[in-house]
Coordinates of C-alpha atoms in Angstrom, one line a residue:
X1 CA 45.9 -161.3 0.8
X2 CA 44.7 -158.5 3.2
X3 CA 47.3 -156.1 4.6
X4 CA 47.6 -152.6 6.1
X5 CA 50.0 -150.0 4.7
X6 CA 50.1 -147.9 7.9
X7 CA 49.4 -150.2 10.8
X8 CA 50.8 -147.8 13.4
X9 CA 47.4 -146.0 13.2
X10 CA 46.0 -148.8 15.3
X11 CA 47.6 -147.2 18.4
X12 CA 44.7 -144.8 18.1
X13 CA 42.4 -147.6 19.5
X14 CA 44.0 -147.0 22.9
X15 CA 41.7 -143.9 23.1
X16 CA 38.6 -146.1 23.3
X17 CA 39.0 -147.3 26.9
X18 CA 39.5 -143.7 28.1
X19 CA 36.5 -142.5 26.1
X20 CA 34.3 -145.2 27.6
X21 CA 35.5 -144.4 31.1
X22 CA 34.9 -140.7 30.5
X23 CA 31.4 -141.1 29.2
X24 CA 30.3 -143.5 32.0
X25 CA 31.9 -141.3 34.7
X26 CA 30.3 -138.1 33.6
X27 CA 27.0 -139.8 32.9
X28 CA 26.8 -140.9 36.5
X29 CA 27.9 -137.5 37.7
X30 CA 25.4 -135.5 35.7
X31 CA 22.4 -137.9 36.1
X32 CA 19.7 -135.9 37.8
X33 CA 17.8 -137.2 40.8
X34 CA 14.0 -137.2 40.4
X35 CA 11.4 -138.1 43.0
X36 CA 8.8 -140.6 41.9
X37 CA 5.6 -141.4 43.7
X38 CA 5.2 -144.6 41.6
X39 CA 8.2 -147.0 41.8
X40 CA 6.6 -149.2 39.0
X41 CA 6.9 -146.3 36.5
X42 CA 10.6 -145.9 37.4
X43 CA 11.3 -149.6 36.8
X44 CA 9.6 -149.4 33.4
X45 CA 11.7 -146.4 32.3
X46 CA 14.9 -148.0 33.6
X47 CA 14.1 -151.2 31.7
X48 CA 13.5 -149.4 28.4
X49 CA 16.5 -147.1 28.6
X50 CA 19.2 -149.3 30.3
X51 CA 20.7 -150.3 26.9
X52 CA 19.9 -147.1 25.0
X53 CA 21.9 -145.0 27.5
X54 CA 25.1 -146.9 26.5
X55 CA 24.4 -146.9 22.8
X56 CA 26.1 -143.5 22.2
X57 CA 29.3 -144.8 23.8
X58 CA 29.2 -148.0 21.7
X59 CA 28.6 -145.9 18.5
X60 CA 31.5 -143.5 19.3
X61 CA 33.8 -146.5 19.9
X62 CA 32.8 -148.1 16.7
X63 CA 33.3 -144.9 14.8
X64 CA 36.9 -144.6 16.2
X65 CA 37.6 -148.3 15.3
X66 CA 36.4 -147.9 11.7
X67 CA 38.2 -144.6 11.2
X68 CA 41.4 -146.1 12.6
X69 CA 41.1 -149.0 10.1
X70 CA 40.6 -146.5 7.3
X71 CA 43.7 -144.5 8.3
X72 CA 45.8 -147.7 8.4
X73 CA 44.9 -148.0 4.7
X74 CA 43.7 -151.6 4.3
X75 CA 44.4 -153.2 0.9
X76 CA 43.4 -156.4 -0.8
X77 CA 46.5 -157.6 -2.6
X78 CA 46.6 -160.0 -5.5
X79 CA 50.0 -161.5 -6.3
X80 CA 50.4 -162.2 -10.0
X81 CA 53.2 -164.0 -11.9
X82 CA 54.0 -163.0 -15.5
X83 CA 56.1 -165.3 -17.6
X84 CA 57.9 -164.4 -20.8
X85 CA 59.0 -167.4 -22.7
X86 CA 61.7 -167.5 -25.5
X87 CA 60.8 -170.7 -27.2
X88 CA 62.6 -172.9 -29.7
X89 CA 61.4 -173.3 -33.3
X90 CA 62.0 -176.9 -34.4
X91 CA 61.6 -178.7 -37.7
X92 CA 61.3 -182.4 -37.5
X93 CA 62.6 -183.8 -40.8
X94 CA 61.6 -187.4 -41.0
X95 CA 62.6 -190.1 -43.5
X96 CA 59.6 -192.0 -44.9
X97 CA 61.4 -194.0 -47.6
X98 CA 60.7 -197.7 -47.9
X99 CA 63.6 -198.8 -45.7
X100 CA 61.8 -197.4 -42.7
X101 CA 59.6 -200.6 -42.8
X102 CA 62.5 -202.6 -41.4
X103 CA 61.6 -204.3 -38.1
X104 CA 64.6 -203.9 -35.9
X105 CA 62.7 -201.8 -33.3
X106 CA 60.5 -204.7 -32.3
X107 CA 57.7 -204.9 -31.9
X108 CA 57.6 -201.8 -34.1
X109 CA 59.2 -200.9 -37.4
X110 CA 61.5 -197.9 -37.7
X111 CA 58.7 -195.6 -38.8
X112 CA 56.4 -196.4 -36.0
X113 CA 59.2 -196.0 -33.4
X114 CA 60.2 -192.6 -34.9
X115 CA 56.6 -191.4 -34.7
X116 CA 56.1 -192.5 -31.1
X117 CA 59.3 -190.9 -29.8
X118 CA 58.7 -187.7 -31.9
X119 CA 55.2 -187.3 -30.4
X120 CA 56.6 -187.7 -26.9
X121 CA 59.2 -185.1 -27.6
X122 CA 56.7 -182.6 -29.0
X123 CA 54.3 -183.0 -26.1
X124 CA 57.1 -182.3 -23.5
X125 CA 57.8 -178.9 -25.0
X126 CA 54.6 -176.8 -24.7
X127 CA 56.5 -173.5 -25.2
X128 CA 58.0 -174.4 -28.6
X129 CA 56.7 -174.4 -32.2
X130 CA 57.1 -177.3 -34.5
X131 CA 57.1 -177.9 -38.3
X132 CA 56.8 -181.4 -39.7
X133 CA 58.7 -182.3 -42.9
X134 CA 58.9 -185.7 -44.5
X135 CA 61.0 -186.9 -47.3
X136 CA 61.5 -190.0 -49.5
X137 CA 62.0 -189.4 -53.2
X138 CA 60.5 -186.0 -52.7
X139 CA 60.3 -183.7 -49.6
X140 CA 57.0 -182.3 -48.3
X141 CA 55.9 -180.0 -45.6
X142 CA 53.1 -181.6 -43.6
X143 CA 52.8 -178.9 -41.0
X144 CA 54.3 -175.4 -41.0
X145 CA 55.5 -173.9 -37.8
X146 CA 52.7 -174.1 -35.2
X147 CA 52.1 -174.6 -31.5
X148 CA 48.8 -176.3 -32.1
X149 CA 49.6 -179.6 -30.5
X150 CA 46.4 -181.3 -31.5
X151 CA 47.3 -180.8 -35.1
X152 CA 50.9 -181.9 -34.6
X153 CA 49.9 -185.1 -32.8
X154 CA 47.3 -185.9 -35.4
X155 CA 49.7 -185.3 -38.3
X156 CA 52.6 -187.2 -36.8
X157 CA 50.5 -190.2 -35.8
X158 CA 49.2 -190.3 -39.4
X159 CA 52.6 -190.3 -41.2
X160 CA 52.9 -193.3 -43.5
X161 CA 55.4 -194.7 -46.0
X162 CA 54.3 -193.9 -49.6
X163 CA 54.2 -196.9 -51.8
X164 CA 55.4 -195.0 -54.9
X165 CA 58.5 -193.4 -53.4
X166 CA 61.4 -195.7 -52.4
X167 CA 64.4 -193.3 -52.7
X168 CA 66.0 -191.1 -50.0
X169 CA 66.4 -187.3 -50.7
X170 CA 68.1 -186.2 -47.5
X171 CA 69.3 -182.9 -49.0
X172 CA 65.8 -182.0 -50.1
X173 CA 64.4 -182.7 -46.7
X174 CA 67.0 -180.5 -45.0
X175 CA 66.3 -177.7 -47.6
X176 CA 62.6 -177.8 -46.9
X177 CA 63.3 -177.8 -43.1
X178 CA 65.5 -174.7 -43.6
X179 CA 62.8 -173.0 -45.6
X180 CA 60.3 -173.5 -42.7
X181 CA 62.7 -172.0 -40.2
X182 CA 64.7 -169.3 -42.0
X183 CA 62.2 -166.5 -41.4
X184 CA 61.5 -167.4 -37.8
X185 CA 62.2 -164.8 -35.1
X186 CA 62.9 -167.4 -32.4
X187 CA 66.2 -167.0 -30.7
X188 CA 66.9 -170.7 -31.3
X189 CA 66.1 -172.6 -34.5
X190 CA 66.7 -176.3 -34.8
X191 CA 66.4 -179.1 -37.4
X192 CA 66.1 -182.7 -36.1
X193 CA 66.9 -185.0 -39.0
X194 CA 65.8 -188.7 -38.7
X195 CA 66.9 -191.0 -41.4
X196 CA 67.9 -194.7 -41.9
X197 CA 69.5 -194.5 -45.3
X198 CA 72.0 -192.7 -47.6
X199 CA 71.2 -189.9 -49.9
X200 CA 70.3 -191.2 -53.4
X201 CA 67.8 -188.8 -54.8
X202 CA 66.9 -185.1 -54.9
X203 CA 68.3 -182.0 -56.5
X204 CA 70.2 -180.7 -53.4
X205 CA 73.3 -182.4 -51.9
X206 CA 72.9 -182.9 -48.1
X207 CA 76.2 -181.1 -47.3
X208 CA 75.1 -178.1 -49.4
X209 CA 71.7 -178.1 -47.6
X210 CA 73.4 -178.2 -44.2
X211 CA 75.7 -175.3 -45.1
X212 CA 72.6 -173.3 -46.2
X213 CA 70.9 -174.1 -42.9
X214 CA 74.1 -172.9 -41.1
X215 CA 74.0 -169.6 -43.0
X216 CA 70.6 -168.9 -41.4
X217 CA 71.9 -169.8 -37.9
X218 CA 70.0 -173.1 -37.8
X219 CA 71.4 -176.0 -35.8
X220 CA 71.0 -179.6 -37.1
X221 CA 70.8 -182.7 -35.0
X222 CA 71.3 -185.7 -37.3
X223 CA 70.0 -189.1 -36.0
X224 CA 70.6 -192.4 -37.8
X225 CA 67.9 -194.9 -37.2
X226 CA 68.4 -198.7 -37.3
X227 CA 71.0 -201.4 -37.3
X228 CA 73.9 -201.4 -39.9
X229 CA 73.8 -205.2 -40.5
X230 CA 71.1 -207.5 -41.9
X231 CA 67.6 -206.6 -40.5
X232 CA 64.1 -208.2 -40.8
X233 CA 62.2 -206.7 -43.7
X234 CA 58.5 -207.4 -44.4
X235 CA 57.3 -208.6 -47.8
X236 CA 53.9 -209.8 -49.0
X237 CA 53.7 -213.5 -49.9
X238 CA 50.8 -214.3 -52.2
X239 CA 49.7 -217.3 -50.0
X240 CA 51.1 -216.8 -46.5
X241 CA 50.6 -213.0 -46.3
X242 CA 53.3 -210.8 -44.6
X243 CA 56.6 -212.6 -44.3
X244 CA 60.1 -211.4 -43.2
X245 CA 63.5 -211.8 -44.7
X246 CA 66.9 -210.5 -43.8
X247 CA 68.2 -207.6 -45.9
X248 CA 71.1 -205.2 -45.8
X249 CA 70.1 -201.5 -45.8
X250 CA 72.8 -199.0 -46.9
X251 CA 73.7 -196.4 -44.3
X252 CA 76.1 -193.4 -44.7
X253 CA 77.0 -192.5 -41.2
X254 CA 79.9 -190.4 -42.2
X255 CA 77.7 -188.1 -44.2
X256 CA 75.4 -187.7 -41.2
X257 CA 78.5 -186.9 -39.0
X258 CA 79.4 -184.2 -41.6
X259 CA 75.9 -182.8 -41.6
X260 CA 75.9 -182.6 -37.8
X261 CA 79.3 -181.0 -37.7
X262 CA 78.2 -178.3 -40.2
X263 CA 75.0 -177.9 -38.2
X264 CA 76.9 -177.1 -35.1
X265 CA 76.2 -180.3 -33.1
X266 CA 79.5 -182.0 -33.8
X267 CA 78.5 -185.7 -34.4
X268 CA 75.4 -187.6 -35.5
X269 CA 73.7 -190.0 -33.1
X270 CA 72.9 -193.6 -33.7
X271 CA 69.7 -195.3 -32.5
X272 CA 69.6 -199.1 -32.9
X273 CA 66.5 -199.5 -30.7
X274 CA 63.6 -197.6 -29.1
X275 CA 65.5 -197.0 -25.9
X276 CA 68.5 -195.4 -27.7
X277 CA 66.2 -193.3 -29.8
X278 CA 64.4 -192.1 -26.7
X279 CA 67.7 -191.3 -25.0
X280 CA 68.8 -189.2 -28.0
X281 CA 65.7 -187.1 -27.9
X282 CA 66.0 -186.7 -24.1
X283 CA 69.5 -185.3 -24.6
X284 CA 68.2 -182.9 -27.3
X285 CA 65.4 -181.9 -24.9
X286 CA 68.0 -180.9 -22.3
X287 CA 70.3 -179.1 -24.7
X288 CA 67.6 -177.1 -26.4
X289 CA 65.9 -175.6 -23.3
X290 CA 63.2 -172.9 -23.6
X291 CA 64.1 -169.8 -21.7
X292 CA 61.5 -168.6 -19.2
X293 CA 61.7 -165.2 -17.5
X294 CA 59.3 -164.8 -14.6
X295 CA 58.2 -161.5 -13.1
X296 CA 56.1 -161.1 -10.0
X297 CA 53.9 -158.1 -9.5
X298 CA 51.1 -157.1 -7.2
X299 CA 47.7 -155.6 -7.7
X300 CA 46.3 -153.6 -4.8
X301 CA 42.6 -152.8 -4.3
X302 CA 42.2 -150.0 -1.7
X303 CA 39.5 -150.9 0.9
X304 CA 39.8 -147.8 3.2
X305 CA 36.8 -146.0 1.6
X306 CA 34.4 -148.8 2.7
X307 CA 35.4 -148.3 6.4
X308 CA 35.0 -144.5 6.0
X309 CA 31.4 -145.1 4.7
X310 CA 30.7 -147.3 7.7
X311 CA 32.1 -144.7 10.2
X312 CA 30.0 -141.9 8.5
X313 CA 26.9 -144.1 8.8
X314 CA 27.4 -144.7 12.5
X315 CA 28.1 -141.0 13.0
X316 CA 24.8 -140.2 11.2
X317 CA 23.0 -142.6 13.6
X318 CA 24.7 -140.9 16.6
X319 CA 23.6 -137.4 15.4
X320 CA 20.0 -138.7 15.0
X321 CA 19.9 -140.0 18.5
X322 CA 21.1 -136.8 20.0
X323 CA 18.7 -134.6 18.0
X324 CA 15.6 -136.1 16.5
X325 CA 15.3 -139.2 18.8
X326 CA 16.5 -137.6 22.0
X327 CA 15.7 -139.8 25.0
X328 CA 14.0 -138.0 27.9
X329 CA 12.3 -139.0 31.0
X330 CA 8.5 -138.2 31.3

């Protein structure tokens, strides 16, 4: 963007018409009369000097124009936006116990549905950092806090259910999630707990783990995944391959409500299908908004010096014409 800080200086251009009139008037008044015996010589001189005699007027007018532009202080302005973000640090604590194989999120099982929704959630929050924690019999940190979304997507998409761990240590998962967030300097720190079972393993009780998280100012969103009644569960038949049978999977929703209450989010959410799970994450996305403060500032590049250089160059040419290259009649 080009602008002028002192545009009133352009009124100086009103001098130019008067200057042109003055030079032409006095040129005609002072032009000497010379007698020539050869009219052809007069025509030749007039042809060669008809433009040159007006060149000083043109140069003086241009000098005034460029000096006026310089006095008006032209500037090239760049508008810049500076954003300061106050992101949210989030630990996704995901149950990977054997019960997550249940196929009540058709056509996916609980594990695949949780992974898909979690990746969508991560990719919608580019200003936040995430840590990925999984738990079954034991809890593990797959990714510490990071905003490397390539790593996060790769790790989440690769989460699998371990064959050798079939218990559910919710308390251990919450404790590891708290460990990942407790030293964070983010203004908002959140654990999102996804589980489909009841705590039956681990060294830390889930209620105790939730209280520890609260002592560090960490909020907990507890999400129960799956139906509470009989659900299809896969098993391998030696002849017919993968088959399904109806099984009942224990679910302690009251414990999840208590975890959410301690974690400052009041009640746990239940997701019985992919749509409900997506809706829960949408609500969390709205509640845990990243703060963005935007400042606008301008950078100015002063351009007046270039117009001064042009004016000085024209003035130099004008001086040369009136001294060294003076035009005279023979």
